[in-house]
Amino acid sequence: PEGLPSSSPSSLASSLCYSPDYMRKISLATSCNIVNAKMTSINRAEQYVGVDNGAKVQYDYLVLCTGSQLAMSLPAVEETKLQVSSPCTTRTSPRVANIEEFSPPEQVITLDTLAQAGSVAEWSKENEGTVAVYGSTLTAYTTVQALLEGGVTDIVNIQPPTLISCFNNNQVKQIVEEAMEEQGVKILKDLTLSSFRTDSGKLTGVVFAPEKGEMETVTCSSLITVQDSAIDQSTFEGINNSCLVFDGRLVIELTATLTILSYTQLDP
């Protein structure tokens, strides 16, 4: 929706398969029509994609490869309510489950847009106080880096239980976390988001559940969740409403010519 990811903010992880310098050299924008909008529908009969600004984008062949987007991590008690078999984000599952949608405090965000990711340090400074980053993904580490680069010094990284490090190398992980701690970042491990503490609607702390033992409360003025990801709700509805089979990773259209449309779910 916000163009090619050739110049993503430092807070967002990138595979760097194609560097920004390489993307500039091939001048992709001169040969591709880049539509800065979000897909909301697919009309297979008339072969066009509807986008959120009301425009229709015609196609001869359609390849769906949107990947997954960061989604707000919800407290455990809210997740329990959303025991819905759906590949869409938990923030929008209430539409499916027909229950009251949970709204976190304004001081709780996820980096689901480039604009949000690019201004995360400024947003954190506005809330004045400890910034908590919830996640053990690569994006969690790059978010901490972006906050440090933006002049934010009071940071705590809360990591949920995970079997495999995003670095896939314990030695690399240790080096990175030692560097974080040298910069004053506090790291708490094996804690699952349980609930929010608020005062007059403003976030004052977050309660976490350890694998064993009593609940732990982290005092903070803002929380950035960068742990969970899922397909965007509008994208899911566009695929599903066009009668394409979607199982969370693959969309297949079987026609007389055996055209295959693939949906690849990419980790952020």
Short mmCIF file of C-alpha atoms in Angstrom, two decimals:
data_model
loop_
_atom_site.label_atom_id
_atom_site.label_comp_id
_atom_site.label_asym_id
_atom_site.label_seq_id
_atom_site.Cartn_x
_atom_site.Cartn_y
_atom_site.Cartn_z
CA PRO A 1 0.00 0.00 0.00
CA GLU A 2 2.91 2.41 0.54
CA GLY A 3 5.08 1.61 -2.45
CA LEU A 4 8.15 -0.53 -2.90
CA PRO A 5 10.05 -1.48 0.29
CA SER A 6 13.35 -0.21 -1.11
CA SER A 7 13.75 2.50 1.51
CA SER A 8 12.00 1.07 4.58
CA PRO A 9 12.58 2.76 7.95
CA SER A 10 15.35 1.31 10.10
CA SER A 11 12.73 0.08 12.58
CA LEU A 12 11.52 -2.54 10.09
CA ALA A 13 13.52 -5.68 9.38
CA SER A 14 14.43 -6.40 5.78
CA SER A 15 15.75 -9.51 4.10
CA LEU A 16 18.04 -7.23 2.03
CA CYS A 17 17.74 -9.64 -0.91
CA TYR A 18 17.70 -6.49 -3.01
CA SER A 19 19.53 -3.53 -1.52
CA PRO A 20 18.16 0.02 -1.89
CA ASP A 21 21.17 0.80 -4.10
CA TYR A 22 20.33 -2.12 -6.41
CA MET A 23 16.67 -1.10 -6.55
CA ARG A 24 17.69 2.41 -7.62
CA LYS A 25 20.00 1.08 -10.33
CA ILE A 26 17.39 -1.11 -12.01
CA SER A 27 14.93 1.81 -11.91
CA LEU A 28 11.96 -0.48 -11.37
CA ALA A 29 9.54 2.42 -11.07
CA THR A 30 10.11 3.37 -14.71
CA SER A 31 8.89 0.01 -16.00
CA CYS A 32 6.27 -0.78 -13.33
CA ASN A 33 3.13 1.13 -12.47
CA ILE A 34 3.22 1.34 -8.67
CA VAL A 35 -0.23 1.84 -7.14
CA ASN A 36 -0.01 3.19 -3.60
CA ALA A 37 -3.23 1.61 -2.34
CA LYS A 38 -4.55 -1.48 -0.59
CA MET A 39 -6.34 -4.30 -2.40
CA THR A 40 -9.90 -4.75 -1.15
CA SER A 41 -11.52 -6.90 -3.86
CA ILE A 42 -10.83 -9.08 -6.90
CA ASN A 43 -13.19 -9.28 -9.86
CA ARG A 44 -12.08 -12.42 -11.66
CA ALA A 45 -14.76 -12.21 -14.36
CA GLU A 46 -13.76 -8.72 -15.52
CA GLN A 47 -10.11 -9.15 -14.46
CA TYR A 48 -9.50 -6.18 -12.21
CA VAL A 49 -8.48 -5.55 -8.62
CA GLY A 50 -10.39 -3.04 -6.51
CA VAL A 51 -8.35 -0.85 -4.16
CA ASP A 52 -9.27 1.23 -1.14
CA ASN A 53 -9.30 4.56 -3.01
CA GLY A 54 -12.11 3.28 -5.25
CA ALA A 55 -9.94 2.71 -8.33
CA LYS A 56 -9.94 -0.44 -10.45
CA VAL A 57 -6.62 -1.91 -11.59
CA GLN A 58 -6.98 -4.10 -14.68
CA TYR A 59 -4.80 -7.20 -15.09
CA ASP A 60 -4.09 -9.99 -17.55
CA TYR A 61 -2.42 -12.17 -14.92
CA LEU A 62 -2.65 -11.69 -11.17
CA VAL A 63 0.00 -12.83 -8.70
CA LEU A 64 -0.82 -12.45 -5.00
CA CYS A 65 2.34 -12.15 -2.88
CA THR A 66 1.50 -9.59 -0.19
CA GLY A 67 3.21 -11.38 2.69
CA SER A 68 2.05 -10.93 6.25
CA GLN A 69 1.68 -7.68 8.18
CA LEU A 70 2.49 -6.92 11.80
CA ALA A 71 -0.60 -7.33 13.98
CA MET A 72 -1.32 -6.02 17.45
CA SER A 73 -0.48 -8.52 20.18
CA LEU A 74 -3.43 -8.87 22.51
CA PRO A 75 -3.45 -9.71 26.23
CA ALA A 76 -3.93 -13.40 27.00
CA VAL A 77 -7.45 -12.85 28.35
CA GLU A 78 -8.51 -11.21 25.07
CA GLU A 79 -6.82 -13.90 22.98
CA THR A 80 -8.86 -16.50 24.88
CA LYS A 81 -12.07 -14.82 23.71
CA LEU A 82 -10.88 -15.00 20.12
CA GLN A 83 -10.67 -18.75 19.69
CA VAL A 84 -11.76 -18.37 16.10
CA SER A 85 -10.39 -20.43 13.22
CA SER A 86 -9.46 -17.53 10.97
CA PRO A 87 -6.24 -16.45 9.23
CA CYS A 88 -7.08 -12.78 9.65
CA THR A 89 -5.56 -10.60 12.36
CA THR A 90 -6.81 -10.99 15.93
CA ARG A 91 -7.60 -7.28 16.04
CA THR A 92 -10.38 -7.83 13.48
CA SER A 93 -11.50 -11.33 14.47
CA PRO A 94 -14.44 -9.92 16.49
CA ARG A 95 -16.19 -9.42 13.15
CA VAL A 96 -16.09 -13.18 12.72
CA ALA A 97 -16.67 -14.10 16.36
CA ASN A 98 -19.43 -11.52 16.86
CA ILE A 99 -17.97 -10.31 20.17
CA GLU A 100 -17.02 -6.87 21.44
CA GLU A 101 -13.77 -5.68 19.88
CA PHE A 102 -10.94 -4.97 22.30
CA SER A 103 -9.33 -1.53 22.07
CA PRO A 104 -5.91 -1.13 23.70
CA PRO A 105 -4.77 2.19 25.19
CA GLU A 106 -3.57 4.81 22.71
CA GLN A 107 -0.04 4.30 24.01
CA VAL A 108 0.02 0.74 22.59
CA ILE A 109 0.87 0.39 18.90
CA THR A 110 2.30 -1.97 16.30
CA LEU A 111 4.35 -0.92 13.27
CA ASP A 112 1.78 -1.85 10.63
CA THR A 113 2.46 1.13 8.33
CA LEU A 114 5.64 2.73 7.00
CA ALA A 115 4.52 6.07 8.44
CA GLN A 116 4.19 4.56 11.92
CA ALA A 117 7.50 2.74 11.61
CA GLY A 118 9.30 5.86 10.40
CA SER A 119 8.13 8.01 13.32
CA VAL A 120 8.31 5.45 16.13
CA ALA A 121 11.09 7.28 18.00
CA GLU A 122 9.25 10.62 17.89
CA TRP A 123 6.02 8.91 18.98
CA SER A 124 7.80 7.30 21.94
CA LYS A 125 9.29 10.62 23.07
CA GLU A 126 5.83 12.20 23.11
CA ASN A 127 4.72 9.70 25.77
CA GLU A 128 7.68 10.54 28.05
CA GLY A 129 8.84 7.52 30.00
CA THR A 130 9.92 3.94 29.58
CA VAL A 131 9.29 2.42 26.17
CA ALA A 132 8.53 -1.31 26.17
CA VAL A 133 9.13 -3.33 23.00
CA TYR A 134 7.30 -6.67 23.05
CA GLY A 135 8.71 -9.29 20.73
CA SER A 136 11.61 -11.58 19.92
CA THR A 137 11.38 -11.19 16.14
CA LEU A 138 14.03 -9.52 14.02
CA THR A 139 11.73 -6.50 13.81
CA ALA A 140 11.82 -6.24 17.61
CA TYR A 141 15.59 -5.87 17.50
CA THR A 142 15.52 -3.36 14.63
CA THR A 143 12.83 -1.37 16.47
CA VAL A 144 15.09 -1.14 19.53
CA GLN A 145 17.90 0.00 17.24
CA ALA A 146 15.69 2.67 15.67
CA LEU A 147 14.65 3.94 19.11
CA LEU A 148 18.29 4.19 20.20
CA GLU A 149 19.20 6.00 16.98
CA GLY A 150 16.29 8.38 17.60
CA GLY A 151 17.58 9.34 21.03
CA VAL A 152 15.31 7.16 23.18
CA THR A 153 17.32 5.75 26.08
CA ASP A 154 14.82 4.22 28.52
CA ILE A 155 13.93 0.99 26.70
CA VAL A 156 12.92 -2.47 27.89
CA ASN A 157 12.64 -5.42 25.49
CA ILE A 158 10.18 -8.10 26.66
CA GLN A 159 10.55 -11.38 24.81
CA PRO A 160 7.87 -14.11 24.80
CA PRO A 161 8.92 -17.78 24.99
CA THR A 162 10.39 -18.99 21.71
CA LEU A 163 12.01 -22.24 20.63
CA ILE A 164 14.23 -20.83 17.87
CA SER A 165 15.97 -17.46 17.79
CA CYS A 166 15.24 -15.21 14.82
CA PHE A 167 19.01 -15.21 14.24
CA ASN A 168 19.07 -19.01 14.17
CA ASN A 169 22.42 -18.72 15.94
CA ASN A 170 22.74 -18.39 19.71
CA GLN A 171 26.20 -16.82 19.47
CA VAL A 172 24.93 -14.04 17.21
CA LYS A 173 21.94 -13.48 19.50
CA GLN A 174 24.23 -13.20 22.52
CA ILE A 175 26.45 -10.63 20.79
CA VAL A 176 23.44 -8.54 19.75
CA GLU A 177 21.84 -8.61 23.19
CA GLU A 178 25.12 -7.76 24.92
CA ALA A 179 25.40 -4.72 22.64
CA MET A 180 21.82 -3.75 23.53
CA GLU A 181 22.52 -4.02 27.25
CA GLU A 182 25.66 -1.88 26.83
CA GLN A 183 23.33 0.81 25.44
CA GLY A 184 21.15 0.56 28.56
CA VAL A 185 18.39 -1.61 27.12
CA LYS A 186 16.84 -3.95 29.68
CA ILE A 187 15.93 -7.41 28.37
CA LEU A 188 13.28 -9.62 29.98
CA LYS A 189 12.75 -13.12 28.61
CA ASP A 190 10.06 -15.81 28.54
CA LEU A 191 7.18 -13.47 29.39
CA THR A 192 3.75 -13.55 27.72
CA LEU A 193 1.57 -10.45 27.48
CA SER A 194 -1.24 -10.80 30.02
CA SER A 195 -2.95 -7.43 30.61
CA PHE A 196 -2.56 -3.64 30.59
CA ARG A 197 -2.43 -1.30 33.58
CA THR A 198 -4.00 2.10 32.96
CA ASP A 199 -4.77 5.30 34.82
CA SER A 200 -7.48 7.57 33.37
CA GLY A 201 -7.16 5.71 30.09
CA LYS A 202 -3.38 6.15 29.82
CA LEU A 203 -0.97 3.22 29.91
CA THR A 204 1.04 2.97 33.12
CA GLY A 205 2.31 -0.60 32.90
CA VAL A 206 1.98 -4.02 31.34
CA VAL A 207 1.45 -7.30 33.18
CA PHE A 208 3.27 -10.36 31.86
CA ALA A 209 2.92 -14.03 32.70
CA PRO A 210 6.13 -16.06 33.05
CA GLU A 211 6.28 -19.75 32.16
CA LYS A 212 6.44 -20.42 35.90
CA GLY A 213 5.83 -18.25 38.93
CA GLU A 214 3.92 -15.06 39.64
CA MET A 215 2.88 -12.32 37.25
CA GLU A 216 5.40 -9.57 36.53
CA THR A 217 4.50 -5.92 35.97
CA VAL A 218 6.64 -3.71 33.77
CA THR A 219 6.12 0.00 34.35
CA CYS A 220 6.08 1.88 31.03
CA SER A 221 4.43 4.82 29.29
CA SER A 222 4.25 3.20 25.85
CA LEU A 223 4.28 -0.29 24.37
CA ILE A 224 5.29 -1.34 20.85
CA THR A 225 4.21 -4.86 19.92
CA VAL A 226 6.22 -6.42 17.09
CA GLN A 227 5.72 -10.13 17.75
CA ASP A 228 2.65 -11.27 15.83
CA SER A 229 1.91 -11.06 12.12
CA ALA A 230 -0.97 -12.13 9.91
CA ILE A 231 -2.65 -11.37 6.62
CA ASP A 232 -4.36 -7.99 6.49
CA GLN A 233 -8.13 -8.19 6.98
CA SER A 234 -8.98 -6.33 3.77
CA THR A 235 -6.62 -8.53 1.77
CA PHE A 236 -8.11 -11.69 3.26
CA GLU A 237 -11.65 -10.55 2.50
CA GLY A 238 -10.69 -9.64 -1.06
CA ILE A 239 -9.22 -13.11 -1.65
CA ASN A 240 -11.96 -14.98 0.18
CA ASN A 241 -14.87 -13.07 -1.38
CA SER A 242 -13.55 -13.82 -4.86
CA CYS A 243 -13.94 -17.55 -4.09
CA LEU A 244 -10.23 -18.31 -4.13
CA VAL A 245 -9.08 -21.03 -1.75
CA PHE A 246 -6.92 -19.53 0.98
CA ASP A 247 -5.31 -21.62 3.71
CA GLY A 248 -2.96 -19.02 5.15
CA ARG A 249 -0.14 -19.63 2.70
CA LEU A 250 -1.44 -20.50 -0.76
CA VAL A 251 -4.13 -19.40 -3.18
CA ILE A 252 -4.77 -21.70 -6.12
CA GLU A 253 -7.11 -21.06 -9.02
CA LEU A 254 -7.67 -24.11 -11.20
CA THR A 255 -8.91 -23.24 -14.66
CA ALA A 256 -8.81 -24.91 -18.03
CA THR A 257 -5.30 -23.55 -18.47
CA LEU A 258 -4.26 -24.54 -14.92
CA THR A 259 -3.33 -21.00 -13.95
CA ILE A 260 -1.84 -20.95 -10.45
CA LEU A 261 -1.93 -17.84 -8.28
CA SER A 262 0.45 -18.18 -5.36
CA TYR A 263 0.25 -16.38 -2.06
CA THR A 264 3.55 -16.55 -0.20
CA GLN A 265 3.51 -15.70 3.48
CA LEU A 266 6.76 -13.94 4.35
CA ASP A 267 8.12 -13.39 7.81
CA PRO A 268 8.76 -9.71 8.52
#
